[in-house]
Amino acid sequence: MKKSILVLLSLITFSSGTFAQTKERPNIVFIFSDDHAYQAIGAYGNKLAKTPNIDRIAREGALLKNNLVTNSICGPSRATLLTGKYSHINGYKNNDRTRFDITQQLFPDLLQKGGYQTAWIGKLHLNSLPTGFDYWNILPDQGIYYNPQFITAPNDTIRKEGYVADLITESSLDWINKRDEKKPFFLVVGQKSVHREWYPDLQDLGAYDDINFPLPETFYDDYVGRAAAKDQDMSIEKTMRLKEDLKVHLDYEKVPGYKFFPEDKKKKLRDYYDKITKEFDDKKLSGKALTEWKYQRYIKDYLATANGLDRNIGKILDYLDKTGLSKNTVVIYASDQGFYMGEHGWFDKRFIYEESLKTPFVIRYPGVIKPGTKVDQLISNIDWAPTVLDLAGAKIPAEIQGKSFLPLLDKNAKANTPWRDAAYYHYYEFPEPHHVSPHFGVRTKRYKLVRFYGGTDSWELFDLEKDPHELKNIYGERASDAIVKSLKEQLKTLIVQYKDDEALKILNSVK
């Protein structure tokens, strides 16, 4: 009864406030990238990265400041997007070890039943072909940056010449252009960028070579008091590969898609990375100097790759403007999870620590979302599916574990909208590929409590107000005080709420 009253109040708020239903339901374009760190985006405070189009969406709409994921890894994040459920419920906990169950309820099915045309174009990475989409055109597995193959219905594989971000955008705009104009549409633009090994579009090679990037404050983290952080295998110093990741003495014939380039493009790629190799050989680096050189090369290729991603977001925005579709089209940009840009000496993701737990999310809906809106509340990626359904005016099934954050985008409804004060996280993949111990935890506005298990067995507690970089594990100092007791109770409540039986069993077996 209480839930029904809240739903009714929500509908009343929308009908009388900013989110009044218009005659036309909006089109929705969800641009979904891979491994794009929030701290590598201008709108999130980066002064050196060139992301004018992502910044434009944030400026003309809303930016989520605390958008969290439930399991910081690529495939499981996509499964959570499609289902609105945690990994232990949707069945996809790890990358590439299982096949995603496409027979379960997916929110695009509900959009279809509600009269929407639906499409997924680009990277899917779920070991399954899409369902719930009128059209799909996806990359096999992770896909490649240069001259990639695409799989399209019914199951044809075709290689296309060009850069992957451009090709995904071209296919997306072609689908929009050929759609049934009498129906609203929902489109996922699944970009591969900026996944390892960070190959930029040829026009972006060297885009950041004139910048000497400052080292993150935590670059030389010593991991004192944090056994799992010390035990990982995802450091720039030890894990990052000179040849494959940083393209030193690169074997060009093994670069995916290189053999399909015409000779002038092959030469452009060789000339650039041969120059990098010569620089490396001439310096004869070792120790910290070598690690810091690796960091510079990593950041420069990563951000140069992101340039192509952002440019293609601009192409979509320009197309929507040119065709007049932007007036009634919601545009969302998000990444599947966060990523380390040298913080703690790392690249990759996985940990519950802030840089991989938080992911960018900006959303624009002209005439509805006030430009420059900021959302501070703890949003989770289980909330993405119900929010899209809410935008489309579709019913949100009770089995979806997230909730729509649409009211939080309306300053009038925001103050009266009950919202979570804690978020739950559970990561599983171990020991390969990066030896990050499985763990679950709770993140509140001020604190984070984490239980590692299966690799390193330990508790961690951080006061994010006093220690925003999560360098000092204070669990040992506070293990018996009221804060820890309250956080453990909160953690258990969330575990029970989200039906995570494995975590409950572990929690009940430890002190």
XYZ file of N, CA and C in Angstrom, residues 27-28 108 111-112 114-119 132-135 175-176 178-187:
81
model
N 12.088 10.109 -27.933
C 13.082 9.162 -28.400
C 14.202 9.132 -27.356
N 14.934 8.032 -27.302
C 16.011 7.902 -26.309
C 17.242 7.323 -26.998
N 14.442 -3.598 -22.876
C 14.074 -3.255 -24.257
C 12.835 -4.013 -24.748
N 9.977 -1.937 -23.797
C 9.851 -0.777 -24.686
C 9.201 -1.176 -26.005
N 9.633 -2.329 -26.539
C 9.030 -2.822 -27.781
C 7.519 -3.003 -27.626
N 5.656 -1.554 -25.705
C 5.023 -0.247 -25.538
C 5.033 0.599 -26.801
N 5.480 0.005 -27.917
C 5.409 0.710 -29.183
C 6.691 1.375 -29.634
N 7.787 1.152 -28.909
C 9.073 1.731 -29.311
C 9.775 0.854 -30.336
N 10.471 1.494 -31.274
C 11.446 0.803 -32.119
C 12.754 0.763 -31.338
N 13.454 -0.367 -31.382
C 14.647 -0.510 -30.558
C 15.812 -1.033 -31.389
N 17.023 -0.583 -31.023
C 18.225 -1.046 -31.717
C 19.418 -0.991 -30.782
N 15.169 -8.391 -27.852
C 14.447 -7.198 -27.438
C 14.716 -6.013 -28.342
N 15.395 -6.265 -29.470
C 15.740 -5.183 -30.391
C 15.222 -5.496 -31.790
N 14.607 -4.488 -32.412
C 14.142 -4.646 -33.787
C 15.314 -4.765 -34.747
N 16.425 -4.126 -34.365
C 17.619 -4.163 -35.209
C 18.841 -4.225 -34.311
N 20.429 3.918 -39.145
C 19.226 3.273 -38.611
C 18.171 4.312 -38.231
N 18.596 5.385 -37.571
C 17.638 6.435 -37.205
C 16.976 7.011 -38.462
N 16.362 5.622 -41.239
C 15.471 4.688 -41.931
C 14.330 4.176 -41.043
N 14.217 4.696 -39.847
C 13.228 4.203 -38.888
C 11.808 4.528 -39.351
N 10.853 3.945 -38.675
C 9.452 4.304 -38.870
C 9.205 5.594 -38.091
N 8.997 6.690 -38.787
C 8.883 7.992 -38.137
C 7.594 8.148 -37.331
N 6.703 7.182 -37.439
C 5.460 7.263 -36.675
C 5.623 6.737 -35.255
N 6.748 6.106 -34.988
C 6.980 5.515 -33.668
C 8.195 6.156 -32.994
N 8.198 6.237 -31.652
C 9.395 6.688 -30.953
C 10.450 5.581 -31.007
N 11.702 5.943 -30.768
C 12.761 4.932 -30.833
C 13.676 4.979 -29.618
N 14.257 3.823 -29.337
C 15.288 3.672 -28.312
C 16.497 3.034 -28.971
N 17.647 3.703 -28.869
C 18.866 3.238 -29.518
C 20.015 3.234 -28.528
